[in-house]
Coordinates of C-alpha atoms in Angstrom, one line a residue:
Chain U
M1 CA 20.0 4.6 15.2
R2 CA 16.4 5.9 15.7
R3 CA 16.9 7.9 12.5
Q4 CA 18.0 4.9 10.6
A5 CA 15.1 3.0 11.9
A6 CA 12.8 5.7 10.8
V7 CA 14.1 5.5 7.2
A8 CA 13.6 1.8 7.3
F9 CA 10.1 2.2 8.5
L10 CA 9.2 4.7 5.8
R11 CA 10.7 2.7 3.1
A12 CA 8.7 -0.3 4.3
L13 CA 5.7 1.8 4.2
G14 CA 6.5 3.1 0.8
R15 CA 7.2 -0.4 -0.5
A16 CA 4.0 -1.6 0.9
G17 CA 2.4 1.1 -1.1
S18 CA 2.9 -0.2 -4.6
E19 CA 4.8 -1.6 -7.3
A20 CA 8.5 -1.5 -6.2
P21 CA 10.6 -4.6 -5.9
A22 CA 10.9 -5.3 -2.2
S23 CA 14.0 -6.7 -0.8
A24 CA 13.9 -5.8 2.9
A25 CA 11.3 -7.2 5.2
S26 CA 8.5 -4.8 6.0
G27 CA 7.6 -7.3 8.8
C28 CA 10.4 -6.0 10.9
R29 CA 9.5 -3.5 13.7
V30 CA 11.0 -0.2 14.5
P31 CA 10.1 2.3 17.2
A32 CA 6.8 4.2 16.9
A33 CA 9.1 7.2 16.7
A34 CA 10.2 6.1 13.4
A35 CA 7.1 7.2 11.7
L36 CA 7.6 10.8 12.7
L37 CA 10.5 11.5 10.5
S38 CA 8.2 11.5 7.5
R39 CA 7.7 15.2 8.2
R40 CA 11.3 15.8 7.5
G41 CA 13.0 15.6 4.1
F42 CA 15.6 13.1 3.4
A43 CA 19.0 14.1 2.4
D44 CA 18.5 12.6 -1.0
D45 CA 15.1 14.1 -1.5
A46 CA 16.5 16.3 -4.2
A47 CA 17.5 13.2 -6.2
L48 CA 13.8 12.0 -6.2
L49 CA 11.7 12.4 -9.3
K50 CA 8.6 14.4 -9.1
T51 CA 5.5 13.9 -11.2
P52 CA 3.8 17.1 -12.6
L53 CA 1.3 16.7 -9.7
Y54 CA 3.9 17.0 -6.9
D55 CA 2.8 20.5 -5.9
F56 CA -0.8 19.5 -6.2
H57 CA -0.3 16.7 -3.8
V58 CA 1.5 18.7 -1.3
A59 CA -1.2 21.5 -1.5
N60 CA -3.7 18.8 -0.8
G61 CA -2.0 17.6 2.4
A62 CA -0.2 14.6 1.0
K63 CA 2.4 12.8 3.0
M64 CA 5.2 12.2 0.4
V65 CA 7.5 9.3 0.6
P66 CA 10.4 8.1 -1.6
F67 CA 9.1 5.3 -3.8
A68 CA 10.9 3.6 -6.7
G69 CA 13.0 6.7 -7.1
W70 CA 10.0 9.0 -7.0
S71 CA 8.5 11.3 -4.3
M72 CA 5.0 10.0 -4.2
P73 CA 1.9 10.5 -1.9
I74 CA 1.5 7.6 0.5
Q75 CA -1.7 9.2 1.8
Y76 CA -3.5 12.5 2.1
K77 CA -5.6 13.8 5.0
D78 CA -7.9 10.8 5.2
S79 CA -6.6 7.8 7.1
I80 CA -5.7 4.7 5.0
I81 CA -8.9 3.0 6.2
D82 CA -11.2 5.9 5.4
S83 CA -9.4 6.3 2.0
T84 CA -9.8 2.7 1.1
L85 CA -13.5 2.6 2.0
H86 CA -14.1 5.8 0.0
C87 CA -12.8 4.2 -3.0
R88 CA -15.1 1.1 -2.5
Q89 CA -18.1 3.4 -2.0
H90 CA -17.5 6.4 -4.3
A91 CA -14.6 7.4 -6.4
S92 CA -10.9 8.0 -5.8
L93 CA -8.2 9.7 -7.9
F94 CA -4.6 8.2 -7.9
D95 CA -1.5 9.8 -9.4
V96 CA 0.3 6.8 -10.9
S97 CA 2.5 8.8 -13.2
H98 CA 5.5 7.1 -11.8
M99 CA 4.6 4.0 -13.8
C100 CA 6.3 3.7 -17.2
G101 CA 4.1 3.9 -20.3
L102 CA 5.5 3.0 -23.6
S103 CA 4.4 2.1 -27.1
L104 CA 5.6 -0.5 -29.7
K105 CA 4.8 0.6 -33.2
G106 CA 5.4 -1.0 -36.6
K107 CA 4.1 -4.0 -38.5
D108 CA 5.9 -6.6 -36.4
A109 CA 5.1 -5.0 -33.0
I110 CA 2.9 -8.0 -32.1
P111 CA 5.3 -10.8 -33.0
F112 CA 8.1 -8.9 -31.2
L113 CA 6.1 -8.4 -28.0
E114 CA 4.8 -12.0 -28.1
S115 CA 8.3 -13.2 -28.0
L116 CA 8.7 -11.6 -24.5
V117 CA 5.2 -12.0 -23.0
V118 CA 2.9 -15.1 -22.4
G119 CA -0.3 -13.4 -23.6
D120 CA -2.1 -13.9 -26.9
V121 CA -1.6 -10.2 -28.0
A122 CA -2.6 -11.0 -31.7
G123 CA -5.9 -12.5 -30.5
L124 CA -6.9 -9.2 -28.7
A125 CA -9.6 -7.2 -30.4
D126 CA -8.3 -3.8 -31.5
G127 CA -8.8 -1.3 -28.6
T128 CA -8.6 -3.9 -25.8
G129 CA -6.0 -4.8 -23.3
T130 CA -5.1 -7.5 -20.7
L131 CA -2.8 -8.2 -17.9
S132 CA 0.3 -10.1 -19.1
V133 CA 3.7 -10.9 -17.7
F134 CA 7.3 -10.7 -19.2
T135 CA 9.1 -13.9 -18.6
N136 CA 12.8 -14.8 -18.4
E137 CA 14.5 -18.0 -19.8
K138 CA 13.4 -19.9 -16.5
G139 CA 9.8 -18.9 -17.0
G140 CA 10.2 -16.5 -14.0
I141 CA 8.4 -13.2 -14.1
I142 CA 10.5 -10.2 -15.0
D143 CA 7.4 -7.8 -14.5
D144 CA 3.6 -7.7 -14.8
T145 CA 2.2 -5.3 -17.2
V146 CA -1.0 -4.2 -18.9
V147 CA -0.7 -4.6 -22.7
T148 CA -3.3 -2.8 -24.9
K149 CA -3.6 -3.7 -28.6
V150 CA -4.4 -0.2 -30.0
S151 CA -4.2 -1.7 -33.6
S152 CA -2.4 -4.4 -35.3
D153 CA 0.7 -2.2 -35.6
E154 CA 0.5 -0.3 -32.3
L155 CA 0.8 -1.6 -28.8
Y156 CA 0.5 0.5 -25.6
I157 CA 2.1 -1.0 -22.5
V158 CA 2.4 0.2 -18.9
V159 CA 5.0 -1.4 -16.7
N160 CA 6.0 -0.9 -13.0
A161 CA 8.0 2.1 -11.9
G162 CA 10.3 -0.1 -9.8
C163 CA 11.0 -2.4 -12.8
R164 CA 11.4 0.3 -15.4
D165 CA 15.1 0.1 -15.9
K166 CA 15.5 -3.5 -16.2
D167 CA 12.4 -3.8 -18.3
L168 CA 13.6 -1.2 -20.7
A169 CA 17.0 -2.8 -20.9
H170 CA 15.3 -6.3 -21.4
I171 CA 13.0 -5.0 -24.2
G172 CA 15.8 -2.8 -25.7
Q173 CA 18.2 -5.8 -26.0
H174 CA 15.6 -8.0 -27.7
L175 CA 14.4 -5.2 -29.9
E176 CA 17.9 -4.7 -31.2
A177 CA 18.2 -8.3 -32.0
F178 CA 14.8 -8.4 -33.6
K179 CA 15.5 -5.4 -35.8
A180 CA 18.8 -6.8 -36.9
K181 CA 16.9 -9.8 -38.4
G182 CA 14.7 -7.3 -40.3
G183 CA 11.8 -6.9 -37.8
Q184 CA 9.9 -3.6 -38.2
V185 CA 9.1 -2.3 -34.7
D186 CA 10.1 0.8 -32.7
M187 CA 9.7 1.6 -29.1
L188 CA 8.5 5.0 -27.8
L189 CA 8.5 6.1 -24.2
H190 CA 5.8 8.3 -22.8
D191 CA 7.7 10.2 -20.2
D192 CA 5.9 13.4 -21.4
R193 CA 2.6 12.0 -20.2
S194 CA 1.0 11.6 -16.8
L195 CA -1.1 8.6 -15.6
L196 CA -4.0 9.1 -13.4
A197 CA -6.3 6.4 -12.1
L198 CA -10.0 7.2 -11.3
Q199 CA -11.5 4.3 -9.5
G200 CA -14.6 3.3 -7.7
P201 CA -18.3 2.7 -8.4
E202 CA -18.9 6.4 -9.1
A203 CA -15.8 6.8 -11.4
A204 CA -17.8 6.5 -14.6
A205 CA -20.5 9.0 -13.6
V206 CA -17.8 11.5 -12.6
L207 CA -15.7 11.1 -15.8
Q208 CA -18.8 11.1 -18.1
Q209 CA -19.3 14.8 -17.3
F210 CA -16.0 15.6 -19.1
V211 CA -16.2 13.3 -22.1
K212 CA -18.6 13.1 -25.1
E213 CA -18.3 9.4 -25.7
D214 CA -20.9 7.1 -23.9
L215 CA -18.7 5.5 -21.3
D216 CA -21.4 2.8 -20.7
K217 CA -20.3 1.3 -23.9
V218 CA -16.6 1.3 -22.9
Y219 CA -16.1 -2.0 -21.1
F220 CA -13.5 -3.4 -18.8
S221 CA -10.1 -3.6 -20.6
N222 CA -11.3 -1.4 -23.4
F223 CA -8.9 1.4 -24.7
R224 CA -10.0 4.7 -26.2
R225 CA -8.3 7.8 -27.4
L226 CA -10.7 10.6 -26.5
D227 CA -10.9 14.1 -25.2
I228 CA -11.4 14.8 -21.5
K229 CA -12.3 18.5 -21.0
G230 CA -10.9 19.1 -24.4
V231 CA -7.6 17.5 -23.6
P232 CA -6.5 14.5 -25.8
C233 CA -6.2 11.6 -23.5
W234 CA -5.8 7.7 -23.7
L235 CA -8.3 5.9 -21.6
T236 CA -8.1 2.3 -20.5
R237 CA -11.0 0.9 -18.4
T238 CA -8.8 -0.9 -15.9
G239 CA -7.2 -0.3 -12.5
Y240 CA -5.5 -1.9 -9.5
T241 CA -8.3 -1.7 -7.0
G242 CA -11.0 -4.4 -8.0
E243 CA -13.4 -1.6 -8.6
D244 CA -14.6 -0.2 -11.9
G245 CA -12.5 2.6 -13.2
F246 CA -10.1 4.1 -15.6
E247 CA -6.5 4.7 -16.1
L248 CA -6.0 7.9 -18.0
S249 CA -2.8 8.8 -19.8
I250 CA -2.7 12.6 -20.1
P251 CA -0.2 15.1 -21.6
G252 CA 1.9 16.0 -18.6
S253 CA 1.1 19.7 -19.1
H254 CA -2.6 19.1 -18.5
A255 CA -2.2 16.8 -15.5
V256 CA -3.0 19.3 -12.8
E257 CA -5.8 20.8 -14.8
L258 CA -7.6 17.5 -15.1
A259 CA -6.7 16.4 -11.5
E260 CA -8.4 19.5 -10.3
A261 CA -11.4 19.0 -12.5
L262 CA -12.0 15.5 -11.4
T263 CA -11.4 16.2 -7.6
G264 CA -13.7 19.2 -8.1
D265 CA -16.5 16.7 -8.0
A266 CA -17.5 16.1 -4.4
R267 CA -17.7 12.3 -5.0
V268 CA -13.9 12.1 -5.7
R269 CA -11.2 12.1 -3.1
L270 CA -7.5 11.8 -3.6
C271 CA -6.0 8.4 -2.7
G272 CA -2.3 7.6 -2.0
L273 CA -0.2 4.5 -2.4
G274 CA -1.0 3.3 1.1
P275 CA -4.7 2.7 0.5
R276 CA -3.9 1.6 -3.0
D277 CA -2.0 -1.2 -1.5
S278 CA -5.0 -2.1 0.7
L279 CA -7.4 -2.1 -2.3
R280 CA -5.2 -4.2 -4.5
L281 CA -4.7 -6.8 -1.7
E282 CA -8.4 -7.0 -1.0
A283 CA -8.8 -7.5 -4.7
G284 CA -6.2 -10.3 -4.7
L285 CA -4.0 -8.5 -7.1
C286 CA -0.2 -9.1 -7.1
L287 CA 2.3 -6.6 -6.2
Y288 CA 5.6 -7.1 -8.2
G289 CA 8.5 -7.6 -5.9
N290 CA 6.3 -9.0 -3.2
D291 CA 4.1 -11.5 -4.8
L292 CA 5.8 -11.9 -8.0
N293 CA 9.5 -12.1 -8.8
E294 CA 12.0 -13.6 -11.3
D295 CA 12.0 -17.0 -9.6
I296 CA 8.2 -17.4 -9.7
T297 CA 6.4 -18.5 -12.8
P298 CA 2.9 -17.4 -13.8
I299 CA 1.7 -20.9 -13.2
E300 CA 2.9 -20.8 -9.6
A301 CA 1.5 -17.4 -9.2
G302 CA -2.0 -18.4 -10.2
L303 CA -1.7 -16.4 -13.5
T304 CA -2.1 -19.5 -15.7
W305 CA -5.0 -17.7 -17.4
T306 CA -2.5 -15.1 -18.7
V307 CA -0.8 -17.8 -20.9
G308 CA -2.9 -17.4 -24.0
K309 CA -4.5 -20.6 -25.5
R310 CA -2.8 -19.9 -28.9
R311 CA 0.5 -19.5 -27.1
R312 CA 0.2 -23.0 -25.5
E313 CA 0.7 -24.6 -29.0
A314 CA 4.2 -23.2 -29.7
F315 CA 5.2 -21.8 -26.3
D316 CA 7.4 -19.5 -28.3
F317 CA 8.2 -16.9 -25.6
L318 CA 11.0 -16.8 -23.1
G319 CA 10.9 -19.7 -20.6
G320 CA 8.1 -21.2 -22.8
Q321 CA 9.5 -24.7 -22.3
V322 CA 9.6 -24.4 -18.5
I323 CA 5.9 -23.2 -18.5
K324 CA 4.9 -26.0 -20.9
Q325 CA 6.5 -28.5 -18.5
Q326 CA 4.7 -27.0 -15.5
L327 CA 1.4 -27.1 -17.3
A328 CA 1.9 -30.7 -18.1
D329 CA 3.2 -31.8 -14.7
G330 CA 1.9 -29.3 -12.3
V331 CA 3.8 -27.1 -9.9
S332 CA 4.9 -27.6 -6.4
I333 CA 4.0 -24.3 -4.9
R334 CA 1.0 -22.1 -5.5
R335 CA 0.0 -18.5 -4.5
V336 CA -3.0 -18.5 -2.3
G337 CA -4.9 -16.1 0.0
F338 CA -5.2 -16.4 3.7
V339 CA -7.4 -14.9 6.5
S340 CA -5.7 -15.0 9.9
T341 CA -6.2 -14.3 13.5
G342 CA -4.0 -12.1 15.9
A343 CA -1.6 -9.6 14.6
P344 CA -1.6 -9.2 10.7
A345 CA 0.6 -11.7 8.9
R346 CA 2.8 -9.5 6.7
K347 CA 5.5 -10.1 4.1
D348 CA 8.1 -12.9 5.0
V349 CA 5.9 -14.3 7.8
E350 CA 6.3 -18.2 7.6
I351 CA 3.5 -20.5 7.2
F352 CA 3.1 -23.8 9.0
T353 CA 1.0 -26.9 9.0
A354 CA -1.9 -26.8 11.5
D355 CA 0.2 -28.7 14.1
G356 CA 2.9 -26.0 13.9
A357 CA 5.5 -28.7 13.0
T358 CA 6.3 -28.2 9.3
K359 CA 7.0 -25.0 7.4
V360 CA 4.9 -25.1 4.2
G361 CA 5.3 -21.6 2.8
T362 CA 5.8 -17.9 3.2
I363 CA 3.6 -14.8 3.1
T364 CA 4.4 -12.3 0.4
S365 CA 1.9 -9.5 1.1
G366 CA -0.4 -9.0 4.2
A367 CA -2.3 -6.4 6.0
F368 CA -5.5 -5.6 7.9
S369 CA -8.3 -5.3 5.4
P370 CA -10.2 -2.0 5.9
C371 CA -13.4 -3.4 4.2
L372 CA -13.5 -6.9 5.9
K373 CA -12.0 -5.7 9.2
K374 CA -9.8 -8.8 9.4
N375 CA -6.3 -9.8 8.5
I376 CA -5.8 -10.8 4.9
S377 CA -2.7 -11.9 3.2
M378 CA -1.3 -13.9 0.2
G379 CA 1.7 -16.1 -0.1
Y380 CA 3.1 -19.3 -1.6
V381 CA 2.4 -22.7 -0.1
D382 CA 3.2 -26.3 -1.0
K383 CA 0.5 -27.5 -3.3
A384 CA -0.8 -30.1 -0.8
H385 CA -1.9 -27.2 1.4
A386 CA -3.3 -24.8 -1.3
K387 CA -6.9 -25.9 -1.1
A388 CA -9.4 -23.3 0.1
G389 CA -10.4 -24.0 3.6
T390 CA -7.2 -25.6 4.6
A391 CA -6.2 -24.7 8.2
L392 CA -2.7 -23.7 8.7
K393 CA -0.6 -21.5 11.1
V394 CA 1.4 -18.3 10.6
N395 CA 4.2 -17.4 12.8
V396 CA 4.0 -13.7 13.6
R397 CA 6.8 -12.7 16.0
G398 CA 6.8 -16.1 17.7
K399 CA 3.0 -16.5 17.9
M400 CA 1.5 -19.3 15.9
N401 CA -1.8 -17.7 14.7
D402 CA -4.6 -19.5 12.9
A403 CA -4.7 -19.0 9.1
T404 CA -7.2 -20.3 6.7
V405 CA -6.6 -20.7 3.0
T406 CA -9.2 -18.3 1.3
K407 CA -10.2 -17.7 -2.2
M408 CA -9.3 -14.5 -3.8
P409 CA -10.4 -11.8 -4.3
F410 CA -11.1 -11.3 -0.7
V411 CA -13.6 -8.4 -1.7
P412 CA -15.7 -9.0 -4.7
T413 CA -14.5 -7.1 -7.9
H414 CA -16.9 -4.9 -9.7
Y415 CA -15.7 -4.5 -13.3
H416 CA -17.9 -2.9 -16.0
K417 CA -18.4 -6.0 -18.2
P418 CA -20.6 -6.2 -21.4
P419 CA -24.1 -7.7 -20.9
Q420 CA -23.9 -11.4 -21.4
Chain A
M1 CA -11.7 6.2 34.4
A2 CA -9.4 8.2 36.3
L3 CA -6.9 8.7 33.5
A4 CA -9.5 9.8 30.9
Q5 CA -10.8 12.3 33.4
F6 CA -7.3 13.5 34.0
A7 CA -6.6 13.8 30.3
K8 CA -9.7 15.8 29.7
K9 CA -8.8 18.2 32.4
A10 CA -5.3 18.4 31.2
V11 CA -6.2 18.9 27.6
A12 CA -9.0 21.3 28.2
G13 CA -6.7 23.5 30.1
L14 CA -3.4 23.3 28.5
G15 CA -3.4 21.2 25.2
L16 CA -0.8 22.4 22.9
R17 CA -0.3 22.1 19.2
C18 CA 3.0 21.1 18.1
G19 CA 4.2 24.2 16.5
T20 CA 1.2 26.5 16.8
P21 CA -1.1 28.3 19.2
L22 CA -2.9 26.8 22.0
L23 CA -6.5 25.4 22.0
S24 CA -8.8 28.2 22.6
E25 CA -11.8 26.5 24.0
G26 CA -11.8 25.3 27.6
G27 CA -13.8 22.3 28.8
S28 CA -14.3 20.5 25.5
A29 CA -14.4 16.7 25.7
L30 CA -11.2 15.0 24.6
R31 CA -13.0 12.9 22.0
G32 CA -14.4 16.0 20.4
L33 CA -11.1 17.8 20.3
L34 CA -9.4 14.8 18.9
G35 CA -12.1 13.9 16.4
S36 CA -11.7 17.1 14.5
R37 CA -8.2 18.2 15.0
S38 CA -5.4 18.4 12.5
Y39 CA -2.8 19.1 15.1
S40 CA -1.2 17.2 17.9
L41 CA -2.1 17.5 21.6
V42 CA 0.7 17.6 24.2
P43 CA -0.9 17.9 27.6
E44 CA 1.2 20.0 30.1
V45 CA 1.2 17.6 33.0
L46 CA 2.6 14.6 31.3
K47 CA 6.2 13.6 30.8
Y48 CA 7.4 12.5 27.3
S49 CA 10.2 10.3 25.8
E50 CA 12.0 10.7 22.6
D51 CA 10.2 7.6 21.4
H52 CA 6.9 9.5 21.7
E53 CA 5.6 7.7 24.7
W54 CA 3.9 9.7 27.4
V55 CA 4.1 9.0 31.2
Q56 CA 1.7 10.1 33.9
V57 CA 3.0 9.5 37.4
E58 CA 0.6 8.7 40.3
G59 CA 2.8 8.0 43.3
D60 CA 4.9 4.9 42.5
I61 CA 2.8 4.0 39.5
A62 CA 3.4 5.4 36.0
V63 CA 0.8 5.1 33.3
V64 CA 2.2 4.8 29.8
G65 CA 0.8 5.4 26.4
I66 CA 1.8 6.8 23.0
T67 CA 1.4 10.4 22.2
D68 CA -1.3 12.1 20.0
H69 CA 1.5 13.0 17.6
A70 CA 2.7 9.3 17.4
Q71 CA -0.8 7.9 16.7
A72 CA -1.4 10.6 14.1
E73 CA 1.8 9.7 12.3
L74 CA 1.1 5.9 12.6
G75 CA -2.4 6.2 11.3
D76 CA -5.2 3.8 11.9
L77 CA -4.0 1.3 14.6
V78 CA -5.6 -2.2 14.1
H79 CA -3.6 -4.4 16.6
V80 CA -1.9 -4.0 19.9
E81 CA 0.5 -6.3 21.8
L82 CA 1.1 -5.6 25.5
P83 CA 3.4 -7.4 28.1
E84 CA 2.0 -9.7 30.7
V85 CA 1.0 -8.3 34.1
G86 CA 3.9 -9.0 36.4
S87 CA 6.6 -8.8 33.8
S88 CA 9.5 -6.3 34.0
I89 CA 10.2 -3.6 31.5
A90 CA 13.4 -1.6 31.1
A91 CA 13.7 1.9 29.8
G92 CA 14.8 1.8 26.1
D93 CA 13.5 -1.7 25.5
A94 CA 10.4 -2.6 23.5
F95 CA 7.5 -3.5 25.8
G96 CA 4.7 -3.8 23.2
V97 CA 3.8 -3.5 19.6
V98 CA 1.3 -1.3 17.8
E99 CA 0.3 -2.1 14.3
S100 CA -1.3 0.2 11.8
V101 CA -2.9 -0.9 8.5
K102 CA 0.6 -0.8 6.9
A103 CA 3.2 -1.6 9.5
A104 CA 4.2 -2.8 12.9
S105 CA 6.0 -0.5 15.3
D106 CA 7.7 -1.2 18.7
V107 CA 6.6 0.8 21.7
I108 CA 9.6 1.6 23.8
A109 CA 9.5 1.7 27.5
P110 CA 10.3 5.2 28.9
V111 CA 11.1 3.8 32.4
D112 CA 12.1 0.7 34.4
G113 CA 9.5 -1.1 36.3
E114 CA 7.1 -4.0 36.8
V115 CA 3.9 -4.0 34.8
V116 CA 0.9 -3.9 37.3
E117 CA -1.9 -3.4 34.9
I118 CA -2.5 -3.5 31.1
N119 CA -5.3 -2.0 29.1
K120 CA -7.0 -5.2 27.9
D121 CA -9.7 -3.1 26.1
L122 CA -7.1 -2.2 23.5
M123 CA -7.0 -5.9 22.4
D124 CA -10.6 -5.6 21.1
D125 CA -10.2 -2.0 19.8
A126 CA -6.8 -0.7 19.0
S127 CA -8.4 2.4 17.6
M128 CA -8.9 3.7 21.2
I129 CA -5.3 4.8 20.9
N130 CA -6.2 6.8 17.8
N131 CA -9.3 8.3 19.4
E132 CA -8.0 8.9 23.0
P133 CA -4.3 8.5 23.2
Y134 CA -4.1 10.2 26.6
G135 CA -7.4 8.7 27.9
D136 CA -8.9 5.4 27.1
G137 CA -6.0 4.6 24.8
W138 CA -3.5 4.2 27.8
M139 CA -1.4 1.1 27.4
I140 CA 0.2 -0.1 30.7
K141 CA 0.6 0.9 34.4
V142 CA 4.1 0.3 35.7
K143 CA 5.4 0.2 39.3
L144 CA 8.5 2.4 39.0
T145 CA 11.8 0.9 40.1
N146 CA 13.9 3.9 39.3
K147 CA 12.0 7.1 39.8
G148 CA 15.1 9.1 39.0
Q149 CA 14.5 8.2 35.4
L150 CA 11.6 10.6 35.3
D151 CA 14.0 13.5 35.4
G152 CA 15.4 12.4 32.1
L153 CA 12.0 12.7 30.3
M154 CA 10.8 15.9 28.6
D155 CA 8.1 18.2 29.8
A156 CA 5.4 19.4 27.3
A157 CA 7.3 22.3 26.0
A158 CA 10.5 20.4 25.5
Y159 CA 8.5 17.6 23.7
T160 CA 6.8 20.1 21.5
S161 CA 10.2 21.5 20.4
F162 CA 11.4 18.0 20.0
C163 CA 8.5 17.2 17.6
E164 CA 9.1 20.4 15.7
G165 CA 12.8 19.6 15.3
Q166 CA 12.1 16.2 13.8

């Protein structure tokens, strides 16, 4: 029993860590003993995938947990609080190689992808990217993704590890139909590459030591193919922390070499999925499986901005008519942020009106904020209660704690944007 | 406080690392030891449960907290819930909750008894459990109703082996 509880605990921890679809409640409690099993391997450890950096993580004191089919570092020697603060103040290196990188190539790559996502991909300048979402026929979100327009016939896409299988099946199925009608586009998976994220206010200064190009001219969402320490890499100035930083796609065979070079700078510390979750929550960024799912539309999720202006003329993507309707009529629920008292309000905690009488929503992500030193969370509430400043209650283990609807991001973002 | 002094004495003399050699220095302050250690302390004079709670018996009263090993594995604690003074607890049942940045965990009672005092300071600063799990991080004091249960708890050596086996 204790052992099962431990597994549940660790899975909850892993789930909280990043992008996996979450089905079980991480709000449930298990004995403190549960955490202790993390030292010991699971029977199915052998089945877990390992990134090229696995041995590097272990050698650097990582606590490895199963996550979306991968063995990933949840944290290193630093506590989650210290690690979160370090990224906000200096620079942190994350192995996010479990995420799935792919390219669409061919003269019809853009029209093909635009049939599946809400964004104006054609309207992106070459060498820039954006957050977008894949939608289903109901307008629900299949996955969130960063789409980069390398050029008019090449798109670079990163999707969540936990959604990889369904995303590839979804894209593959539509690709087949598209090509059958004469469309020219091919999909390439980048499983031979590793993905590192270097994030934080000192990330650019650290990386600049290893690249010739002036990174000051590479702005938020920009994409470049360049050499890092002589290794041909793909750089996107983006991330999942709210800080300035980069995601670096590297040939897998050079991942350890570059991770060692970057962490060789005293400003850089390794950061696991645990602090990564704190960072993204503080930045108000969604975790697929918690805050986004196939029954939630981008309008409800507060991601209306991802629906490109040009796309609002034809709504020619999956679920476009549902989204058109929602833009015209409004939606009944909205994703909002909360600051709450008492114990942290975590996933699946119910939200009530201030008098505690009526349930008006549910928390989808929540934790203690290392930067703000208070409980922050996000969740969906009836639209009537979505205005910032609204006083509500959250029911945490039978206690009705005060919760105030709060604008996100909770912690201001610091992206490297071009001068206005 | 008495417990903190007790813990300092116990740790300075006999602190164990789960798995590896004893602390060499005598007389170091508990805070200092815990601040820089990368191993777990298991004071000899305490009793331990399989749920990683420790018990210190003073007559009919048992002081209860979670072990250094437990706090290290749980990570930064940010919130604690404790029972009311006067309430009864039963061995094997949850009597409180500790929450780290990432998750909430039950704290399981190692003995039966009536809660006679709780460490209210933890409400303001849960990190005291991380910093001094055997000292200022104590959680509750219980008037024992079944002293025989103490025989079912582990001593330091047995708990150390238990941790290694997990």
